[in-house]
Short mmCIF file of C-alpha atoms and ligand atoms in Angstrom, two decimals:
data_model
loop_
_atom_site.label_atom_id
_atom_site.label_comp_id
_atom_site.label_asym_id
_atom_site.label_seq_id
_atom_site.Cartn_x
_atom_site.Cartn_y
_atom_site.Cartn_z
CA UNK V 10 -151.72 244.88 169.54
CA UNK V 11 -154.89 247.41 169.58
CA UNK V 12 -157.64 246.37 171.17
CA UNK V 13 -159.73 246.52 168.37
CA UNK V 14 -156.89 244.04 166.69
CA UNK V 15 -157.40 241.54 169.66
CA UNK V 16 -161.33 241.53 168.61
CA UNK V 17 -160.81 240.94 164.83
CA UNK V 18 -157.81 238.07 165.58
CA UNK V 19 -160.08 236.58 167.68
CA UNK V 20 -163.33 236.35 165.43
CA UNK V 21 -160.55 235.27 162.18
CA UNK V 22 -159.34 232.74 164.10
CA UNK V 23 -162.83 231.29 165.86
CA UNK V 24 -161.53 231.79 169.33
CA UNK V 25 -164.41 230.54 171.71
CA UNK V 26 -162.16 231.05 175.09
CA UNK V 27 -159.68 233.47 175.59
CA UNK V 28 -157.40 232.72 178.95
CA UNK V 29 -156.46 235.54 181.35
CA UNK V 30 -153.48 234.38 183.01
CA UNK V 31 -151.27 235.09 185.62
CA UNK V 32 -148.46 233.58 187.29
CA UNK V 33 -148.57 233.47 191.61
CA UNK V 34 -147.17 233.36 195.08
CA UNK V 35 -146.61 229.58 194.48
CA UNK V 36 -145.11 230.19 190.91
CA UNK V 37 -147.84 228.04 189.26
CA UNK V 38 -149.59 229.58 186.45
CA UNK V 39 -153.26 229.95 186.24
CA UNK V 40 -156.02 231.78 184.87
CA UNK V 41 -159.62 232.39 184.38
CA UNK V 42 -160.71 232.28 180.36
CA UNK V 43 -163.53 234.65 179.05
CA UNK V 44 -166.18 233.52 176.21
CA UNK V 45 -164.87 235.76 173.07
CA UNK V 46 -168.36 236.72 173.72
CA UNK V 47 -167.65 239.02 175.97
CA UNK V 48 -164.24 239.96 175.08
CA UNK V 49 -164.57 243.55 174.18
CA UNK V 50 -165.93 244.38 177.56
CA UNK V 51 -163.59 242.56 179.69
CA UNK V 52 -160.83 243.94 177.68
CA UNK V 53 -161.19 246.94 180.10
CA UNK V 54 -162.81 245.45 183.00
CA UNK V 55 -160.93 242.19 183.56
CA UNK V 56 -162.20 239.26 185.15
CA UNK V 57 -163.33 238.88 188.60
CA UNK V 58 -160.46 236.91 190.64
CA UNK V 59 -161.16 236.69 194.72
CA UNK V 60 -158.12 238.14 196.43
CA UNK V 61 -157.79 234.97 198.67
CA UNK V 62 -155.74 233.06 195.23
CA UNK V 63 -152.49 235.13 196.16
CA UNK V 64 -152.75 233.24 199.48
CA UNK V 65 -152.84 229.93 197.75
CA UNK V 66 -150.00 227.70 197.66
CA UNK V 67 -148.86 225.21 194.97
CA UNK V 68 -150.78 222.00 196.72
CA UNK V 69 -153.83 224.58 196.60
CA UNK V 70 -153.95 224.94 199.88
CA UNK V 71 -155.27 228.88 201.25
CA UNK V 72 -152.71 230.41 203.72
CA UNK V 73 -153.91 232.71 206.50
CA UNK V 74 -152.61 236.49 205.08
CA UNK V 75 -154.61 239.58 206.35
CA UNK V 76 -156.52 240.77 203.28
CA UNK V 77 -156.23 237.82 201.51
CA UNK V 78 -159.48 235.86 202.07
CA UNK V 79 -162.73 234.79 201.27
CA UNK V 80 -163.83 238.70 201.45
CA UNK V 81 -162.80 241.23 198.40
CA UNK V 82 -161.98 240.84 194.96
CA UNK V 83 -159.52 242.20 192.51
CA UNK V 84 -159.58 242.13 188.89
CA UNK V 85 -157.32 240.04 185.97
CA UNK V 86 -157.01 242.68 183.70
CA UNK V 87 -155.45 241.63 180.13
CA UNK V 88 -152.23 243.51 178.01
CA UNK V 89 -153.60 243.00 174.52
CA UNK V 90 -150.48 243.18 173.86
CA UNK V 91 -149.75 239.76 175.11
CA UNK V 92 -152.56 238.27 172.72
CA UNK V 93 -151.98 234.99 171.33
CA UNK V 94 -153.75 232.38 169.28
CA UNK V 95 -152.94 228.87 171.32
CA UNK V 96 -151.93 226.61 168.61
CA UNK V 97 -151.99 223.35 171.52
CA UNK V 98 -155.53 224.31 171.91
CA UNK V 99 -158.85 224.17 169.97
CA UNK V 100 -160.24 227.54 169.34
CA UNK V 101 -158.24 229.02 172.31
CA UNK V 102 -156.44 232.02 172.80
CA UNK V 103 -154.61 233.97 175.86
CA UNK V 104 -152.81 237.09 177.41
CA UNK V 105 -151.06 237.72 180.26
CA UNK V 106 -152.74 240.06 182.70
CA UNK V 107 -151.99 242.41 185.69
CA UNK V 108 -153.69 242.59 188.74
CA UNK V 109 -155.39 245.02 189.27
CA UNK V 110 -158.04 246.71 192.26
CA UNK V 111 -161.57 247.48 191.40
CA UNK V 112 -160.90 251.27 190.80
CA UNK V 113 -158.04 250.31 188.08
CA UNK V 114 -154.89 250.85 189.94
CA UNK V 115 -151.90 248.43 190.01
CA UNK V 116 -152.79 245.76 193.18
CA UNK V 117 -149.93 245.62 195.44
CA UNK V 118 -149.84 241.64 195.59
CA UNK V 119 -149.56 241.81 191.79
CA UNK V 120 -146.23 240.41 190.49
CA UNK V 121 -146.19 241.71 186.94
CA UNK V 122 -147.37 245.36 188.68
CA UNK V 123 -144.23 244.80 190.75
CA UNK V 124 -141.63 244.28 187.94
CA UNK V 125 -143.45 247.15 186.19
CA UNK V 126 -142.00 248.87 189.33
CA UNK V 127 -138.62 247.93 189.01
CA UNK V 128 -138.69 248.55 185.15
CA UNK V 129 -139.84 252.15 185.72
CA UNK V 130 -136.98 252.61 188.83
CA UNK V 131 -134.49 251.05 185.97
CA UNK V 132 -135.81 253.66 183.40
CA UNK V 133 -135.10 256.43 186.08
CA UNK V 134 -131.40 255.93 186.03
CA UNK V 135 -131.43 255.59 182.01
CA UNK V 136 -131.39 251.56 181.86
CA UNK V 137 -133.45 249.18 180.24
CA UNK V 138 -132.89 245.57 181.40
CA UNK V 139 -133.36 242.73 178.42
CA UNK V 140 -133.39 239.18 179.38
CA UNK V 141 -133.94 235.80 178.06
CA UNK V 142 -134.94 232.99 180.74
CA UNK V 143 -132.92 229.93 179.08
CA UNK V 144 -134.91 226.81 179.90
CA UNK V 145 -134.02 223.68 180.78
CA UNK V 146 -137.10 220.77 180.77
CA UNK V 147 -137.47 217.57 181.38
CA UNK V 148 -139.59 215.25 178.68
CA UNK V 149 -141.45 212.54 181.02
CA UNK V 150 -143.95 209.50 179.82
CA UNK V 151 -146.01 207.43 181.69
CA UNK V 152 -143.96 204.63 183.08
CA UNK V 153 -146.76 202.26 183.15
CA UNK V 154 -146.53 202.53 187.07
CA UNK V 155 -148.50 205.68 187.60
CA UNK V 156 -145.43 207.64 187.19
CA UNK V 157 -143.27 208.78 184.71
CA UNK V 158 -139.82 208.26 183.29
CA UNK V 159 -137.49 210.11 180.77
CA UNK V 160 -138.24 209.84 177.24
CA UNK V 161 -134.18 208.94 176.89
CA UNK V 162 -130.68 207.84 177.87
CA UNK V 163 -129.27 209.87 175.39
CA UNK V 164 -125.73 211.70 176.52
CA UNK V 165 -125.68 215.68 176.54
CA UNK V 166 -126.22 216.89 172.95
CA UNK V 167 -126.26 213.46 171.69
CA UNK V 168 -127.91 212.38 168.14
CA UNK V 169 -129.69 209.58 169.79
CA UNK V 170 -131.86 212.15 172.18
CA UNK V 171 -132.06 214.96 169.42
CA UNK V 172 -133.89 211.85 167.43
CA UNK V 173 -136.22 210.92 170.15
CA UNK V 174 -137.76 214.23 170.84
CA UNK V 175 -137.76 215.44 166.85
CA UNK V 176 -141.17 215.36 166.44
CA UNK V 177 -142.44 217.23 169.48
CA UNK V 178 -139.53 219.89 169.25
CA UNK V 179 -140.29 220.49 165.70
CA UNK V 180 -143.95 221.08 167.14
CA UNK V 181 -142.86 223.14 170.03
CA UNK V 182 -140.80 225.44 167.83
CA UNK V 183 -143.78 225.94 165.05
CA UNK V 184 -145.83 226.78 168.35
CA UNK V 185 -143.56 229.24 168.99
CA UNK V 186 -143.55 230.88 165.64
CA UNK V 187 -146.95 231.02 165.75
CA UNK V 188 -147.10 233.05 168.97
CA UNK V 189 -144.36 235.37 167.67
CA UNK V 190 -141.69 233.97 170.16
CA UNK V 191 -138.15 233.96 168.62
CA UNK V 192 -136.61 230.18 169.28
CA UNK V 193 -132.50 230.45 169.37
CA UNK V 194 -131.32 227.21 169.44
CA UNK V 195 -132.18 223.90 170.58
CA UNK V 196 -130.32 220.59 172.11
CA UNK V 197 -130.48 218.08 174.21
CA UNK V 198 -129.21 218.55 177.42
CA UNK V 199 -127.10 216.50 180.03
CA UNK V 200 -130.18 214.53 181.94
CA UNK V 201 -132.20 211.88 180.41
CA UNK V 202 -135.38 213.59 179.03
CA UNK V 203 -133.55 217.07 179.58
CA UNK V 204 -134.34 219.28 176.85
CA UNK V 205 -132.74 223.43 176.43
CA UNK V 206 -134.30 225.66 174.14
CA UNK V 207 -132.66 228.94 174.49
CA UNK V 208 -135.33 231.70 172.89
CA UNK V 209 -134.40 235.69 172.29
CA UNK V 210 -133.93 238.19 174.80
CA UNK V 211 -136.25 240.74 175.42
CA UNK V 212 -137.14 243.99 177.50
CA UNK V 213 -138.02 243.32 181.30
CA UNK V 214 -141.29 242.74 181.03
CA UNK V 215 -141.90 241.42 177.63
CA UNK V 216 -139.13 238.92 179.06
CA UNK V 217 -141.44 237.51 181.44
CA UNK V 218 -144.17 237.31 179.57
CA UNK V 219 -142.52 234.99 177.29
CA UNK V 220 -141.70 232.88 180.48
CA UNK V 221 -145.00 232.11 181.05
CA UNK V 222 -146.06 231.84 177.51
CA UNK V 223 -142.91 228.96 177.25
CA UNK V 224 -143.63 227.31 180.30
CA UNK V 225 -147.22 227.06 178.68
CA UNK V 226 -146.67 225.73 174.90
CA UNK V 227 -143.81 223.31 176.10
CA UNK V 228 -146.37 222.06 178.13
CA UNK V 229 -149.59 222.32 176.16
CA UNK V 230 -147.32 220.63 173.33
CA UNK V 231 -146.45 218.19 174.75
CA UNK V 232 -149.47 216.99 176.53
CA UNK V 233 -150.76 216.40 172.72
CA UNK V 234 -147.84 214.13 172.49
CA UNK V 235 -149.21 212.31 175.26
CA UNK V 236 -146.24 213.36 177.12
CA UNK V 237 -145.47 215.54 179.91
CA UNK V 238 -143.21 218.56 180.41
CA UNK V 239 -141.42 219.23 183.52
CA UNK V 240 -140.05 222.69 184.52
CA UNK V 241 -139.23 221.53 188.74
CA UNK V 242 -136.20 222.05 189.29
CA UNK V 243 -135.02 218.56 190.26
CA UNK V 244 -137.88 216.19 189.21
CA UNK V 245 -135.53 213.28 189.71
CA UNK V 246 -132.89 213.65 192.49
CA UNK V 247 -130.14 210.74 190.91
CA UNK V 248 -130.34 213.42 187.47
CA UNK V 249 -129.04 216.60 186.59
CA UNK V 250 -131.47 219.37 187.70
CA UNK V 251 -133.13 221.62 185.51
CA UNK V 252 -131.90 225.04 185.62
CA UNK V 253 -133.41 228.64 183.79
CA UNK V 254 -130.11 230.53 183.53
CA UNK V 255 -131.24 234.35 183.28
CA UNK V 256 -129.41 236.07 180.71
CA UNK V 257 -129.36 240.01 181.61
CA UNK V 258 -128.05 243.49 180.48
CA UNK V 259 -128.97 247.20 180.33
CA UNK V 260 -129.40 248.85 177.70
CA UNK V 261 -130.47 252.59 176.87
CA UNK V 262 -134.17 253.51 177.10
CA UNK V 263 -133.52 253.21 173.51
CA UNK V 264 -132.63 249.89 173.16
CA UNK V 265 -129.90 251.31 171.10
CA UNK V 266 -126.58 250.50 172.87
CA UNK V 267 -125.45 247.49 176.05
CA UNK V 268 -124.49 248.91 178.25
CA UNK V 269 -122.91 246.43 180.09
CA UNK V 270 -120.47 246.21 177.33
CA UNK V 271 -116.92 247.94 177.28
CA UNK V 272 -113.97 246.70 174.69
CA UNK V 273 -111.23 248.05 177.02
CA UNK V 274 -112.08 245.44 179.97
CA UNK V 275 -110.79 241.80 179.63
CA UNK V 276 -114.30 240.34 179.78
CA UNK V 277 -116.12 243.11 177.81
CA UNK V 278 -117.57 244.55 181.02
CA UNK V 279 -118.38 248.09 181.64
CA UNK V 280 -118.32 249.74 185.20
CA UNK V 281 -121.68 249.94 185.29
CA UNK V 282 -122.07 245.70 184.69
CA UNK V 283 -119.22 245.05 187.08
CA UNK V 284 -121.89 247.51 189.85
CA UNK V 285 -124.98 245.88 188.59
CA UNK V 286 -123.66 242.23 189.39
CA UNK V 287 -122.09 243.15 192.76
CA UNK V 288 -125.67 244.13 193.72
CA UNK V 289 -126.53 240.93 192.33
CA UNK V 290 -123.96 238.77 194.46
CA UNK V 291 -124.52 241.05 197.29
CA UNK V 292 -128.56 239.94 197.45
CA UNK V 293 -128.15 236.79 196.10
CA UNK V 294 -128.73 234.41 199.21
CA UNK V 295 -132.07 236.24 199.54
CA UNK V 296 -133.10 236.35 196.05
CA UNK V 297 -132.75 232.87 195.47
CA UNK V 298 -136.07 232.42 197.47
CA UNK V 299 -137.71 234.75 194.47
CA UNK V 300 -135.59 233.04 191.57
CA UNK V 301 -135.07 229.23 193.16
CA UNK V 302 -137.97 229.11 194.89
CA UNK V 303 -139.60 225.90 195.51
CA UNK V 304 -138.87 223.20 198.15
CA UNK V 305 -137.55 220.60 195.44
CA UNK V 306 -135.23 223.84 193.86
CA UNK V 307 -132.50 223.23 196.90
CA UNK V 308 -132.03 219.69 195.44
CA UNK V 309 -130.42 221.33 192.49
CA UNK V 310 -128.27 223.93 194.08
CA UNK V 311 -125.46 221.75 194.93
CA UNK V 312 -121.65 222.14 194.20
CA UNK V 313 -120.59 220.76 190.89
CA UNK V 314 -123.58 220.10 188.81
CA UNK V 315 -123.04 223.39 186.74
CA UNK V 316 -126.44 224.84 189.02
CA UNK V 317 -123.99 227.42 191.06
CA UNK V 318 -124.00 227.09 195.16
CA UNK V 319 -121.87 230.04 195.59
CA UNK V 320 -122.17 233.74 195.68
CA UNK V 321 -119.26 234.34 193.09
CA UNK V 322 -119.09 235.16 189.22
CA UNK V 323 -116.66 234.46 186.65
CA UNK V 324 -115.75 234.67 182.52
CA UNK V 325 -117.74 231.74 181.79
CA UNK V 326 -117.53 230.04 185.03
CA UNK V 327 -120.69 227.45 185.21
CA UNK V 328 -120.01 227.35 188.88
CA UNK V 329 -120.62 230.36 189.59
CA UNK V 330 -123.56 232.07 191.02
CA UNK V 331 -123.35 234.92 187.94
CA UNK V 332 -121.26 233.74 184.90
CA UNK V 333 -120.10 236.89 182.51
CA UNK V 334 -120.97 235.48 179.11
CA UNK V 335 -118.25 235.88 177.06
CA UNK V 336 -119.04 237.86 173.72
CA UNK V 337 -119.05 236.77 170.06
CA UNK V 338 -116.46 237.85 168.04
CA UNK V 339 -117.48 241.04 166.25
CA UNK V 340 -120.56 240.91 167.22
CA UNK V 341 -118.81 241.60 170.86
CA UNK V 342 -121.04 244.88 171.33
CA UNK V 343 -124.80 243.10 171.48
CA UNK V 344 -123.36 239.73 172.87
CA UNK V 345 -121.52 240.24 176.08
CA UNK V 346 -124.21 239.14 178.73
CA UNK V 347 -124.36 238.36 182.71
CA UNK V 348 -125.78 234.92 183.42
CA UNK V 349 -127.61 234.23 186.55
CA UNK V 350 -127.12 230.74 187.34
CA UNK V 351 -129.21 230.42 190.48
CA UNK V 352 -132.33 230.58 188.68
CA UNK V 353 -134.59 227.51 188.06
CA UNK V 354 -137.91 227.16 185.83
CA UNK V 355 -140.49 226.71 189.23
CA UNK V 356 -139.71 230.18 189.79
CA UNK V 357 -142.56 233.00 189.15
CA UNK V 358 -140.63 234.94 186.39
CA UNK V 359 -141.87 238.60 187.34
CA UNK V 360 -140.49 238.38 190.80
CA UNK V 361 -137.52 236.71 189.97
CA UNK V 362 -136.73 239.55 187.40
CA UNK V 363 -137.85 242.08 189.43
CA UNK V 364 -136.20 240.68 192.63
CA UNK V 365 -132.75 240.88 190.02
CA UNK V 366 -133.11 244.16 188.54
CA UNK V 367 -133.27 245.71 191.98
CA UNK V 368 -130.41 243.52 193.85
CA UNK V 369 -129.00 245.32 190.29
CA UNK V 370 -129.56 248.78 190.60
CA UNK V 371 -128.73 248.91 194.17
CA UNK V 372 -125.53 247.56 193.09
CA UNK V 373 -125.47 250.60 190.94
CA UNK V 374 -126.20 253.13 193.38
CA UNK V 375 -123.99 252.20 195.67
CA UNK V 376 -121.30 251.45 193.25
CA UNK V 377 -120.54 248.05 194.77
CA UNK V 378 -117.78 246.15 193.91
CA UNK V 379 -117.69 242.31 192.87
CA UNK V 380 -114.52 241.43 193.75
CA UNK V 381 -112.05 239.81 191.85
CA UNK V 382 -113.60 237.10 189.33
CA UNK V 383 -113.66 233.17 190.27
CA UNK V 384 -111.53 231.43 187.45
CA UNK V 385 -112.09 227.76 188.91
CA UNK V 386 -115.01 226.17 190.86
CA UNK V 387 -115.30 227.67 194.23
CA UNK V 388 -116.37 224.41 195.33
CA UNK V 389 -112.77 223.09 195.25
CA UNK V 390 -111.28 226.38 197.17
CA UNK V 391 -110.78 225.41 200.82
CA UNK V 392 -113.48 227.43 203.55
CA UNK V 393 -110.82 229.74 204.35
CA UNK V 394 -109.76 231.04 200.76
CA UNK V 395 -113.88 231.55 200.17
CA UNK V 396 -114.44 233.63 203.48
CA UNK V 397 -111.31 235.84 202.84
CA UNK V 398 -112.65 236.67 198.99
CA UNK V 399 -116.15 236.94 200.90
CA UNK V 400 -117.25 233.63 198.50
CA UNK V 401 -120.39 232.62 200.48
CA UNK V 402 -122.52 229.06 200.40
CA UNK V 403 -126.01 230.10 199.34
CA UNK V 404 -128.88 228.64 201.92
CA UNK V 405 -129.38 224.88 201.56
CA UNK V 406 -133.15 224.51 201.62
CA UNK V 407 -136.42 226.84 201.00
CA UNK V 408 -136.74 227.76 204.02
CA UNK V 409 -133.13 229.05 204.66
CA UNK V 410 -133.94 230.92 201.37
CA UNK V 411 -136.69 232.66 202.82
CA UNK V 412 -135.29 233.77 205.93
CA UNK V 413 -132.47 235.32 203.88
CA UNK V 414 -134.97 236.76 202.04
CA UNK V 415 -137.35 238.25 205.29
CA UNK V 416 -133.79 239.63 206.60
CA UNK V 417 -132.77 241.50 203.05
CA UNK V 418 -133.97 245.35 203.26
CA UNK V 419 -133.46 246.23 199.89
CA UNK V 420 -135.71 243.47 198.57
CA UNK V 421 -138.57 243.58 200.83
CA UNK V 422 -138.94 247.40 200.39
CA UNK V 423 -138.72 246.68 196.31
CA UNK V 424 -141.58 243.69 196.84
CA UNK V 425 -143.38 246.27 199.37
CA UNK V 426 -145.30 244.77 202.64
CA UNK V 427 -148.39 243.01 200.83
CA UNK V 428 -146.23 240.88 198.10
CA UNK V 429 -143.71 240.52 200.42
CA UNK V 430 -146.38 239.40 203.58
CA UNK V 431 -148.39 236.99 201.32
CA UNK V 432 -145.50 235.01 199.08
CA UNK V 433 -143.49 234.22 202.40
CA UNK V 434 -146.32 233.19 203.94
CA UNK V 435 -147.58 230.55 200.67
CA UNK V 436 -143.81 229.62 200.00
CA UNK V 437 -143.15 229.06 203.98
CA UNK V 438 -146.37 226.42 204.17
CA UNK V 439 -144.84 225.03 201.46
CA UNK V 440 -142.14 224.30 202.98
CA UNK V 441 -143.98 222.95 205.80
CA UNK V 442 -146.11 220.74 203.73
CA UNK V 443 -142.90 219.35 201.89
CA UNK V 444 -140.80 218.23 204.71
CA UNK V 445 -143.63 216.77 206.62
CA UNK V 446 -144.06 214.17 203.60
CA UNK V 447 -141.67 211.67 201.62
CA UNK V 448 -139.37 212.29 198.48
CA UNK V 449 -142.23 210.66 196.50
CA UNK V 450 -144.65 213.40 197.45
CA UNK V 451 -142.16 215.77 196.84
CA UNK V 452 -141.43 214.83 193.25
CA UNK V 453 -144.72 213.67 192.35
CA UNK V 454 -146.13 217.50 193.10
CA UNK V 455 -143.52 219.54 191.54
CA UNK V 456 -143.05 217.49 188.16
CA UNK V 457 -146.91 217.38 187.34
CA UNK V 458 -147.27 220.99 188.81
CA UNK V 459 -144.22 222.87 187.12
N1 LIG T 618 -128.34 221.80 184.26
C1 LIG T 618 -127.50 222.79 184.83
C2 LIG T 618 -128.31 223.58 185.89
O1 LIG T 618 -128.90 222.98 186.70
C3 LIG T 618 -126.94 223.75 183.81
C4 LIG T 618 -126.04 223.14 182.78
C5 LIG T 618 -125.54 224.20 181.82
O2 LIG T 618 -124.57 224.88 182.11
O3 LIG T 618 -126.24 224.42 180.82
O4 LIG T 618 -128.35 224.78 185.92
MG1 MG T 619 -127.91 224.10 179.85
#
């Protein structure tokens, strides 16, 4: 959208506040709203943020980071391409913004400046990356107690849930519409309450973007239902967790041809997919603390729940860390997918996309090799079969996750020192702050806060 587009939707639609907002170091999403007022302006200037709110962790707590204090500011500057009318909110609109310093240029704790990076390094070698993030959330109500509880018992796709949730899915989806966001499919999952909503994929960025404008509407929906969305990971530990699957190829700058696709391979894989996911598999045990990344996320990642807890792929192997999605027949050519697994909704989407795309294309470079595919669950091979095909556990808790992350080159030069500095630092107290206190704590903060 042109700017001068953004103006005229907002006066035809009455928009009083329009929402800058950002996703950060703890992976919540906020954001400052302007008056429409005021909009033209801040179109090009932004809004004021201080720098200190990259330093702040989910419990909204500020972490000591050099730079990142009470002193300095940076500014939210909107894409107006991002504009949308909120239909879960009265005369409310929003876009997603970059970060940016108070000369203009890209701020180098900004998260959708840092996937802009690895979009532009993907362009460089001829590849766009599309994705979808494929949700799974959990539909809570108050359980009378001060908590909540599942709006079902339903079994995995089962009539019984699909009938419980029709109302508010049939809002969700017209929410979508509304903000131009392509819904796939829809169906009750295997949890009580667990909902998946698949929606299209999309280039890199615009990928991510949609991330945060899902994680937003299923919320905002629902709250208007008087019932509450959950994207953590694990909101109750006796239940299957909630995963977000990302769904990844590379396609010409174009967007013409996938080129992760090749007819003569047994699972429709080119050379070039077969690289990209070794890179993938390769940095996995570190990028899991940029696409599993909360404290409660490590409840999830367990053998046998479909989540993935190793560092293997295979055709359609929900065990595995990356799953090659088999294709549709004839329509093999724009279907055949890789599937990260190891990715969960508490997870900021711009770093865990960007974290992929260059575990990816250092794959690439390097021309690594994934190995033979997994065709069972590596949780039932014994330790010695997994060490000799180089099948490794993934870390068992955030903090594990981390350190992998701290000791992975390749990852911390892609995040650069700043980003890199600042989101160990938040997720780290986090950490901290989690294991000092009980399960309840635990689940209480990441349900209401993802
Ligand atoms: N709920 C599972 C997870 O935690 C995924 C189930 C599925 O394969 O859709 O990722
Ligand atoms: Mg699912």
């Amino acid at each position: 959208m042109l700017p001068e587009q953004v103006i005229q939707a907002a006066q035809a639609n009455n928009v009083r506040l329009v929402r800058f907002l950002y996703c950060d170091n703890g992976c919540t999403i906020r954001g400052k709203a302007t008056h429409a007022a005021f909009l033209t302006e801040r179109l090009t200037t932004g809004m004021g943020l201080t720098r200190a709110m990259q330093a702040m962790n989910m419990l909204d707590v500020l972490q000591p980071v050099e730079g990142l204090t009470a002193v300095g500011e940076i500014r939210l500057v909107p894409d107006p391409d991002t504009f949308v009318i909120l239909p879960y909110a009265p005369h409310s609109a929003a876009m997603l913004t970059d970060m940016q310093t108070l000369d203009g240029q890209p701020w180098d704790a900004c998260p959708r400046s840092f996937l802009k990076r690895m979009r532009d390094r993907a362009a460089e070698m001829g590849l766009t990356i599309q994705a979808a993030f494929e949700n799974e959330f959990t539909l809570v109500r108050p359980d009378g107690q001060g908590g909540y509880a599942p709006i079902d018992e339903g079994v995995c796709f089962g009539t019984i849930a699909f009938d419980e949730s029709a109302l508010i899915i049939d809002d969700i989806i017209a929410a979508f519409e509304a903000q131009g966001v392509q819904v796939d499919a829809f169906y009750p999952e295997h949890g009580h309450g667990q909902q998946e909503m698949p929606i299209r994929h999309a280039p890199d960025v615009r990928a991510a973007d949609n991330q945060v404008l899902y994680r937003e509407t299923v919320r905002g929906v629902s709250r208007r239902h008087g019932w509450l969305a959950s994207f953590a990971a694990k909101p109750f530990p006796h239940l299957t967790g909630n995963g977000c699957h990302i769904h990844f190829s590379a396609w010409d700058n174009q967007l013409q041809t996938n080129l992760f696709y090749s007819p003569s391979d047994p699972y429709g894989l080119s050379e070039l997919a077969y690289h990209f996911m070794a890179g993938v598999l390769h940095h996995l045990r570190g990028l899991l603390a940029l696409t599993a990344p909360s404290y409660n996320s490590y409840r999830r990642l367990q053998p046998h729940f479909w989540s993935s807890a190793y560092t293997a792929w295979g055709p359609d192997n929900r065990e595995a860390g990356v799953r090659a999605a088999s294709g549709f027949r004839g329509h093999e050519a724009t279907s055949v997918n890789l599937e990260l697994k190891a990715s969960d909704p508490s997870n900021n989407p711009y770093l865990a996309l960007g974290g992929l795309i260059a575990a990816g294309l250092d794959g690439v470079t390097r021309q690594l090799d994934p190995g033979p595919p997994a065709l069972s669950d590596p949780g039932l091979l014994s330790e010695d079969e997994r060490e000799r095909r180089g099948i490794r556990r993934y870390p068992t808790t955030q903090a594990e996750a981390l350190d992998a992350l701290e000791r992975d080159d390749v990852l911390m030069a892609a995040l650069g020192p700043t980003l890199a500095r600042s989101y160990l630092t938040v997720k780290r107290s986090e950490f901290k702050a989690f294991s000092e206190q009980d399960l309840a704590f635990e689940l209480k903060h990441h349900l209401y806060k993802f």
